[in-house]
Amino acid sequence: MGWDRNQMAARAAQELQDGWYVNLGIGIPTLVANYIPEGIEVTLQSENGMLGMGPFPFEGEEDADLINAGKQTITELPKTAYFDSAQSFAMIRGGKIAMAILGAMEVAENGDLANWMIPGKLVKGMGGAMDLVAGVQRVVVVMDHTSKHGESKVLKQCTLPLTGKGVVNRIVTNLGVLDVVPGGLRIVECADGVTEDEIRAATEATIVA
Amino acid sequence: MKKVYDSASAALDGLLFDGMLIAAGGFGLCGIPELLIQAIRDAGTRDLTIASNNAGVDGFGLGVLLETRQVKKMISSYVGENAEFMRQYLSGELELEFNPQGTLAERMRAGGAGIPGFYTKTGVGTVIAEGKEHKEFDGETYILERGIVADLSIVKAWKADPSGNLVFRKTARNFNPPAATCGKVCVVEVEEIVPLGSLEPDSIHLPGIYVHRLIQGQHEKRIEQRTVRKRA
């Protein structure tokens, strides 16, 4: 029931519009690049200093000087431009990036996002996520609806330290698509074979009609 | 004044002292000043505070200074790739100041440009904002972040001319230019020092005014996540 990782990425790719500059986070969001719809041209930004990110290299063509924000080897395109980290975050902070698609540990009905640490357990850091959610025009989160233990990750209030407050616009999960609206979340779409009632049952956050 | 030195240790001679603040370029293991890091390890300078986006990996990059316990504090945005870092941090041996990546880059840029602080939306409503001045501009809340001025910058570039003009290569540019500008002294390692006049003046990424000392050397340039696709 519902969408797998690739189907979630494919659904998130439907959010892209022609001409947009977009930043894709690590994990499922990286897969979105494989599903950019026909006829839509987007330019991918990598916050370590690149616009126009190309696919992974063929074996033997890896270049240590050419990586994405997940530190993976990548390639350039004819339209590629490189720049330093201050310039990279100036374009993020300046609102030039149309959309960021990011992973999440928790998201709340007021648009709060938590995706950078679990106190006492996981201390990796926020990387560029706090800058992205504060600066880009639209934030789409791609995540599993519930934890391995079946607990909802779509909450009334986040329990983990926040990445940003009131920053999420749309949530794509394995169960469907929800928008952050005044008063709570609105169901936009159900995943294949999933009903609205099943989404409600898996969601702690307030669902509004 | 001659900027070119024979070795990393010669270029750092007289610049290192215990308790100093060092700004380092690099993103992950890409574009890191690996030769200067090794020379700082050999010099044994202690109680370092290092502003760097990442902390290297076990045994390479800034990881070698963590192994020798020369680092007192890291100012970084992401440290997830280093087990020794995590061990020292969780046991309280190492201080860590998390900075959002763009805030860290701008802190360096601002410090190098004589700007003591700037306001940003990044981190508002999170632990990053705690204890910082909040100010409203046009109905939006921002927090005050400080520029960084380091005692020393260590930087990796691709090519330099003897006057210190620098050219970087692909995504190895990353934090190197902002880190270079924010140091009271900046030491740069390059893959090649080319003759004066052979760099196109319109294509110089960082002018030599920011560069005080320069070395040429062999770089390992380790790849952290080798990812490839199949040929069709």
Coordinates of C-alpha atoms in Angstrom, one line a residue:
Chain A
M1 CA 0.0 0.0 0.0
G2 CA 1.1 3.5 -0.7
W3 CA 4.2 4.8 -2.5
D4 CA 7.8 3.4 -2.3
R5 CA 10.9 5.7 -2.2
N6 CA 11.0 6.1 -6.0
Q7 CA 7.2 6.7 -6.3
M8 CA 7.5 9.4 -3.6
A9 CA 10.4 11.0 -5.5
A10 CA 8.3 10.8 -8.8
R11 CA 5.4 12.5 -7.0
A12 CA 7.6 15.2 -5.6
A13 CA 9.0 15.8 -9.1
Q14 CA 5.5 16.8 -10.2
E15 CA 6.0 19.9 -8.1
L16 CA 8.7 21.2 -10.4
Q17 CA 7.9 24.0 -12.9
D18 CA 9.7 24.9 -16.1
G19 CA 12.6 27.3 -15.6
W20 CA 12.9 26.8 -11.9
Y21 CA 16.2 26.7 -9.9
V22 CA 15.8 24.0 -7.4
N23 CA 17.8 22.5 -4.5
L24 CA 17.4 18.8 -3.7
G25 CA 18.3 17.5 -0.3
I26 CA 20.1 14.2 0.6
G27 CA 18.2 10.9 0.5
I28 CA 14.9 10.5 -1.3
P29 CA 15.0 14.1 -2.6
T30 CA 18.1 13.3 -4.6
L31 CA 16.1 10.7 -6.5
V32 CA 13.7 13.5 -7.6
A33 CA 16.3 14.3 -10.3
N34 CA 15.5 10.9 -12.0
Y35 CA 11.8 11.9 -12.5
I36 CA 11.8 15.4 -13.9
P37 CA 8.8 15.5 -16.2
E38 CA 9.2 15.7 -20.0
G39 CA 9.2 19.3 -21.2
I40 CA 10.2 20.7 -17.9
E41 CA 13.6 22.2 -17.6
V42 CA 14.9 22.8 -14.1
T43 CA 18.4 23.8 -13.0
L44 CA 19.7 21.9 -9.9
Q45 CA 21.7 23.9 -7.3
S46 CA 24.2 22.1 -5.1
E47 CA 24.9 24.3 -2.1
N48 CA 28.6 23.5 -2.1
G49 CA 28.8 25.8 -5.0
M50 CA 27.3 24.7 -8.3
L51 CA 24.3 25.4 -10.5
G52 CA 23.5 23.0 -13.3
M53 CA 24.3 19.7 -11.6
G54 CA 24.6 16.7 -13.9
P55 CA 24.2 13.0 -13.4
F56 CA 26.7 10.7 -11.6
P57 CA 29.8 10.0 -13.7
F58 CA 30.6 6.8 -15.5
E59 CA 33.1 4.6 -13.8
G60 CA 36.6 5.9 -14.3
E61 CA 35.4 9.5 -14.9
E62 CA 35.1 10.5 -11.3
D63 CA 36.6 13.8 -10.4
A64 CA 37.6 14.5 -6.7
D65 CA 37.0 18.3 -7.4
L66 CA 33.4 17.7 -8.5
I67 CA 31.0 16.6 -5.8
N68 CA 27.4 17.4 -4.7
A69 CA 26.3 18.5 -1.2
G70 CA 26.0 14.8 -0.2
K71 CA 29.8 14.5 -1.1
Q72 CA 28.9 12.2 -4.1
T73 CA 30.9 12.4 -7.3
I74 CA 28.8 14.1 -10.0
T75 CA 29.2 15.7 -13.5
E76 CA 28.7 19.1 -15.0
L77 CA 26.4 20.2 -17.9
P78 CA 26.9 22.7 -20.6
K79 CA 25.0 25.3 -18.5
T80 CA 27.0 24.6 -15.3
A81 CA 28.4 27.5 -13.2
Y82 CA 30.6 27.2 -10.1
F83 CA 30.9 29.7 -7.2
D84 CA 32.0 29.8 -3.6
S85 CA 29.9 29.0 -0.5
A86 CA 29.2 32.6 0.4
Q87 CA 27.8 33.2 -3.1
S88 CA 25.9 29.9 -3.0
F89 CA 24.1 30.9 0.2
A90 CA 23.6 34.5 -1.0
M91 CA 21.4 33.1 -3.8
I92 CA 19.6 30.9 -1.3
R93 CA 19.2 33.7 1.3
G94 CA 18.2 36.1 -1.4
G95 CA 15.2 34.0 -2.5
K96 CA 16.5 33.2 -6.0
I97 CA 16.0 29.4 -5.5
A98 CA 12.3 28.6 -6.3
M99 CA 12.0 25.4 -4.3
A100 CA 13.8 23.1 -2.0
I101 CA 12.8 19.4 -1.6
L102 CA 14.1 18.1 1.7
G103 CA 13.9 15.1 3.9
A104 CA 12.5 15.3 7.4
M105 CA 12.5 13.5 10.8
E106 CA 9.3 15.3 11.9
V107 CA 7.0 17.9 10.5
A108 CA 4.2 19.8 12.3
E109 CA 0.8 21.2 11.2
N110 CA 2.1 24.8 11.6
G111 CA 4.9 24.1 9.0
D112 CA 7.6 23.5 11.6
L113 CA 10.4 21.2 10.3
A114 CA 12.9 19.0 12.3
N115 CA 15.5 17.2 10.3
W116 CA 19.0 17.8 11.8
M117 CA 19.5 16.2 15.2
I118 CA 18.2 13.8 17.8
P119 CA 19.5 15.1 21.2
G120 CA 22.0 12.6 22.8
K121 CA 21.8 10.2 19.9
L122 CA 22.5 11.7 16.5
V123 CA 24.6 14.8 16.2
K124 CA 25.4 15.4 12.6
G125 CA 24.5 19.0 12.0
M126 CA 22.1 21.1 9.9
G127 CA 24.4 21.6 7.0
G128 CA 22.6 24.0 4.7
A129 CA 19.1 23.0 5.7
M130 CA 18.4 25.9 8.0
D131 CA 19.5 28.4 5.4
L132 CA 17.4 26.7 2.7
V133 CA 14.2 26.6 4.6
A134 CA 14.6 30.2 5.6
G135 CA 15.5 31.5 2.2
V136 CA 13.9 29.6 -0.7
Q137 CA 10.4 30.5 -2.0
R138 CA 8.7 27.1 -1.5
V139 CA 9.7 24.1 0.8
V140 CA 8.4 20.6 -0.1
V141 CA 9.2 17.8 2.4
V142 CA 9.5 14.2 1.4
M143 CA 9.3 11.6 4.2
D144 CA 7.8 8.4 5.5
H145 CA 4.5 9.2 7.2
T146 CA 5.2 7.0 10.3
S147 CA 8.3 5.7 12.1
K148 CA 9.4 2.1 12.0
H149 CA 7.3 1.6 15.2
G150 CA 4.2 3.0 13.4
E151 CA 4.2 6.4 15.2
S152 CA 3.1 9.4 13.2
K153 CA 5.9 11.8 12.1
V154 CA 3.3 14.3 10.9
L155 CA 2.6 16.0 14.3
K156 CA 0.7 18.7 16.1
Q157 CA 4.1 19.9 17.3
C158 CA 7.6 18.8 16.6
T159 CA 9.4 17.1 19.5
L160 CA 12.9 17.4 18.0
P161 CA 15.0 20.6 17.7
L162 CA 13.7 22.6 14.8
T163 CA 15.4 23.3 11.5
G164 CA 12.9 26.0 10.7
K165 CA 9.7 27.5 12.1
G166 CA 6.6 27.6 9.9
V167 CA 8.6 26.9 6.8
V168 CA 7.0 23.9 5.1
N169 CA 4.5 24.4 2.3
R170 CA 3.8 20.8 1.2
I171 CA 4.4 17.3 2.5
V172 CA 4.8 14.2 0.3
T173 CA 4.7 10.9 2.2
N174 CA 4.4 7.3 1.4
L175 CA 0.6 7.7 2.0
G176 CA -0.1 10.9 0.0
V177 CA 0.3 14.6 -0.3
L178 CA -0.7 17.2 2.3
D179 CA -0.5 21.0 2.4
V180 CA 0.1 23.2 5.3
V181 CA -2.9 25.6 5.6
P182 CA -4.4 27.8 8.3
G183 CA -5.6 25.5 11.1
G184 CA -3.7 22.4 10.1
L185 CA -3.0 20.2 7.1
R186 CA -5.2 19.6 4.1
I187 CA -5.1 16.3 2.2
V188 CA -4.3 17.0 -1.4
E189 CA -3.9 13.6 -2.8
C190 CA -3.9 9.9 -1.6
A191 CA -1.2 7.5 -2.7
D192 CA -2.2 4.5 -4.7
G193 CA -4.5 2.2 -2.7
V194 CA -4.6 4.6 0.3
T195 CA -7.8 6.2 1.6
E196 CA -8.2 9.5 3.3
D197 CA -9.3 7.7 6.4
E198 CA -6.0 5.8 6.4
I199 CA -4.1 9.0 6.1
R200 CA -6.1 10.5 9.0
A201 CA -5.4 7.4 11.2
A202 CA -1.6 7.7 10.5
T203 CA -1.5 11.5 11.2
E204 CA -1.3 13.1 14.6
A205 CA -1.6 16.6 13.2
T206 CA -5.0 18.3 12.7
I207 CA -6.5 17.5 9.3
V208 CA -8.8 20.3 8.0
A209 CA -11.3 19.8 5.3
Chain B
M1 CA 57.8 40.7 -1.0
K2 CA 58.2 37.0 -1.7
K3 CA 55.0 35.0 -1.1
V4 CA 56.2 31.6 -2.3
Y5 CA 57.6 29.1 0.3
D6 CA 59.3 25.8 -0.1
S7 CA 57.1 23.7 2.1
A8 CA 54.0 23.8 4.2
S9 CA 56.0 23.9 7.5
A10 CA 58.1 26.8 6.1
A11 CA 55.0 28.7 5.1
L12 CA 53.5 28.3 8.6
D13 CA 56.7 29.2 10.4
G14 CA 56.1 31.9 13.1
L15 CA 52.3 31.9 12.5
L16 CA 51.1 29.1 14.9
F17 CA 50.3 29.5 18.6
D18 CA 48.3 27.5 21.1
G19 CA 44.7 28.5 21.5
M20 CA 44.5 30.2 18.1
L21 CA 41.5 30.5 15.8
I22 CA 42.0 28.9 12.3
A23 CA 39.6 29.2 9.4
A24 CA 39.9 26.4 6.9
G25 CA 38.5 26.0 3.4
G26 CA 37.0 22.8 2.0
F27 CA 33.7 21.0 1.8
G28 CA 33.8 17.4 3.0
L29 CA 37.2 16.2 1.7
C30 CA 36.9 18.4 -1.5
G31 CA 39.2 21.3 -1.7
I32 CA 40.7 20.9 1.8
P33 CA 44.2 22.3 2.6
E34 CA 45.6 18.8 3.3
L35 CA 49.3 19.7 3.3
L36 CA 48.8 22.6 5.7
I37 CA 46.7 20.4 8.0
Q38 CA 49.5 17.8 8.1
A39 CA 52.1 20.6 8.9
I40 CA 49.9 21.8 11.8
R41 CA 49.8 18.3 13.1
D42 CA 53.6 18.1 12.8
A43 CA 54.0 21.5 14.6
G44 CA 51.9 20.1 17.5
T45 CA 50.0 23.4 18.1
R46 CA 47.3 22.8 20.7
D47 CA 43.9 24.1 21.9
L48 CA 42.9 25.1 18.4
T49 CA 39.5 26.5 17.5
I50 CA 38.8 25.6 13.8
A51 CA 36.1 27.2 11.7
S52 CA 35.5 24.7 8.9
N53 CA 32.3 23.5 7.3
N54 CA 33.2 19.8 8.1
A55 CA 35.7 18.1 10.4
G56 CA 37.3 15.7 7.9
V57 CA 37.1 11.9 8.3
D58 CA 39.1 9.5 10.6
G59 CA 42.7 9.7 9.4
F60 CA 42.3 12.4 6.7
G61 CA 41.7 16.1 6.5
L62 CA 41.0 17.8 9.9
G63 CA 40.4 14.3 11.3
V64 CA 44.2 14.0 11.8
L65 CA 44.1 17.0 14.2
L66 CA 41.3 15.5 16.1
E67 CA 43.2 12.2 16.5
T68 CA 46.2 14.1 18.0
R69 CA 43.8 16.0 20.3
Q70 CA 45.0 19.4 19.0
V71 CA 41.5 20.7 18.5
K72 CA 39.6 22.3 21.4
K73 CA 36.6 23.5 19.5
M74 CA 35.1 23.1 16.0
I75 CA 32.8 25.7 14.4
S76 CA 31.0 23.6 11.7
S77 CA 27.7 22.9 10.0
Y78 CA 28.0 19.2 9.5
V79 CA 30.2 16.6 11.2
G80 CA 28.5 13.4 10.4
E81 CA 31.3 11.6 8.7
N82 CA 33.8 11.4 11.5
A83 CA 33.6 8.7 14.3
E84 CA 36.5 10.0 16.3
F85 CA 34.8 13.5 16.3
M86 CA 31.6 12.0 17.6
R87 CA 33.4 10.1 20.3
Q88 CA 35.3 13.1 21.5
Y89 CA 32.2 15.3 21.4
L90 CA 29.8 12.9 23.2
S91 CA 32.4 12.4 25.9
G92 CA 32.8 16.1 26.4
E93 CA 36.5 16.3 25.3
L94 CA 35.7 18.5 22.2
E95 CA 33.5 21.6 22.0
L96 CA 31.3 22.1 19.0
E97 CA 29.5 25.2 17.8
F98 CA 27.0 24.3 15.1
N99 CA 26.6 27.1 12.5
P100 CA 24.1 26.8 9.6
Q101 CA 26.3 26.4 6.5
G102 CA 25.2 29.7 4.9
T103 CA 25.7 31.5 8.2
L104 CA 29.2 30.1 8.5
A105 CA 30.1 31.1 5.0
E106 CA 28.7 34.6 5.4
R107 CA 30.4 35.0 8.8
M108 CA 33.7 34.4 7.1
R109 CA 32.8 36.7 4.1
A110 CA 31.7 39.4 6.5
G111 CA 34.7 39.1 8.8
G112 CA 37.0 39.4 5.7
A113 CA 35.1 42.4 4.5
G114 CA 35.2 44.4 7.7
I115 CA 31.6 43.8 8.6
P116 CA 31.3 42.9 12.3
G117 CA 27.8 41.4 12.1
F118 CA 24.8 40.9 9.8
Y119 CA 21.1 40.0 10.2
T120 CA 19.7 36.8 8.7
K121 CA 16.4 34.8 8.8
T122 CA 18.4 31.5 9.0
G123 CA 17.8 29.8 12.3
V124 CA 15.0 32.1 13.6
G125 CA 12.8 30.0 16.0
T126 CA 15.5 27.4 16.5
V127 CA 18.3 26.7 19.1
I128 CA 20.6 28.7 16.8
A129 CA 18.8 31.9 17.6
E130 CA 19.0 31.5 21.4
G131 CA 20.8 34.4 23.1
K132 CA 21.2 36.3 19.8
E133 CA 19.7 39.8 19.1
H134 CA 16.4 39.6 17.2
K135 CA 15.3 42.5 15.0
E136 CA 12.3 43.1 12.7
F137 CA 12.8 44.4 9.2
D138 CA 9.7 45.0 7.0
G139 CA 7.6 42.6 9.2
E140 CA 10.1 39.7 9.2
T141 CA 12.3 38.6 12.1
Y142 CA 16.0 38.3 11.7
I143 CA 18.9 37.4 14.1
L144 CA 22.3 39.0 14.4
E145 CA 25.3 36.9 13.5
R146 CA 28.9 38.0 13.9
G147 CA 31.6 38.1 11.3
I148 CA 34.6 35.8 11.9
V149 CA 38.1 37.2 11.9
A150 CA 40.6 34.3 12.2
D151 CA 44.2 34.4 13.4
L152 CA 45.1 32.2 10.3
S153 CA 43.3 31.0 7.2
I154 CA 44.4 27.8 5.5
V155 CA 43.2 27.4 2.0
K156 CA 43.5 25.1 -1.0
A157 CA 43.4 26.4 -4.6
W158 CA 44.1 24.9 -8.0
K159 CA 46.6 27.4 -9.5
A160 CA 48.3 30.5 -8.3
D161 CA 50.7 33.0 -9.7
P162 CA 53.6 34.2 -7.6
S163 CA 51.7 37.3 -6.6
G164 CA 49.0 35.1 -4.9
N165 CA 46.2 35.5 -7.5
L166 CA 44.2 32.3 -7.2
V167 CA 42.1 30.1 -9.5
F168 CA 40.0 27.3 -8.1
R169 CA 38.7 24.2 -9.8
K170 CA 35.0 23.1 -10.0
T171 CA 33.3 22.5 -6.6
A172 CA 36.7 22.5 -4.8
R173 CA 36.2 26.3 -4.6
N174 CA 33.5 26.1 -1.9
F175 CA 34.6 27.7 1.5
N176 CA 38.1 28.5 0.3
P177 CA 37.5 32.1 -0.9
P178 CA 35.5 33.2 2.2
A179 CA 37.9 31.4 4.5
A180 CA 40.9 33.1 2.8
T181 CA 39.5 36.6 3.2
C182 CA 38.7 36.3 7.0
G183 CA 42.2 35.5 8.2
K184 CA 44.6 38.0 9.6
V185 CA 47.2 35.9 7.7
C186 CA 46.3 33.6 4.8
V187 CA 48.4 30.6 3.7
V188 CA 47.4 28.9 0.5
E189 CA 48.5 25.5 -1.0
V190 CA 48.1 25.0 -4.7
E191 CA 48.6 22.2 -7.2
E192 CA 50.6 24.5 -9.5
I193 CA 52.3 27.9 -9.3
V194 CA 52.3 29.3 -12.8
P195 CA 54.4 32.2 -14.1
L196 CA 53.3 35.8 -13.6
G197 CA 51.1 36.8 -16.6
S198 CA 49.9 33.4 -17.4
L199 CA 46.6 33.7 -15.5
E200 CA 43.9 35.7 -17.4
P201 CA 43.3 38.7 -15.1
D202 CA 39.5 38.5 -15.9
S203 CA 39.4 34.9 -14.7
I204 CA 41.1 35.2 -11.3
H205 CA 38.7 34.0 -8.6
L206 CA 40.5 35.5 -5.6
P207 CA 43.0 38.4 -6.0
G208 CA 46.4 38.1 -4.3
I209 CA 45.7 40.8 -1.8
Y210 CA 44.1 38.2 0.4
V211 CA 47.1 35.7 0.1
H212 CA 50.2 36.1 2.2
R213 CA 52.0 32.9 1.8
L214 CA 51.9 30.2 -0.9
I215 CA 53.2 26.7 -1.5
Q216 CA 52.9 24.2 -4.3
G217 CA 52.5 20.5 -3.5
Q218 CA 51.2 17.0 -4.3
H219 CA 47.6 16.4 -3.2
E220 CA 45.9 13.1 -2.5
K221 CA 42.4 14.6 -3.2
R222 CA 40.6 11.7 -1.6
I223 CA 37.0 11.0 -2.8
E224 CA 34.5 10.6 0.1
Q225 CA 31.5 9.1 -1.8
R226 CA 32.5 7.6 -5.1
T227 CA 29.2 7.3 -6.9
V228 CA 28.9 6.2 -10.6
R229 CA 26.3 5.3 -13.1
K230 CA 26.3 2.3 -15.5
R231 CA 27.2 2.8 -19.2
A232 CA 24.1 2.3 -21.3

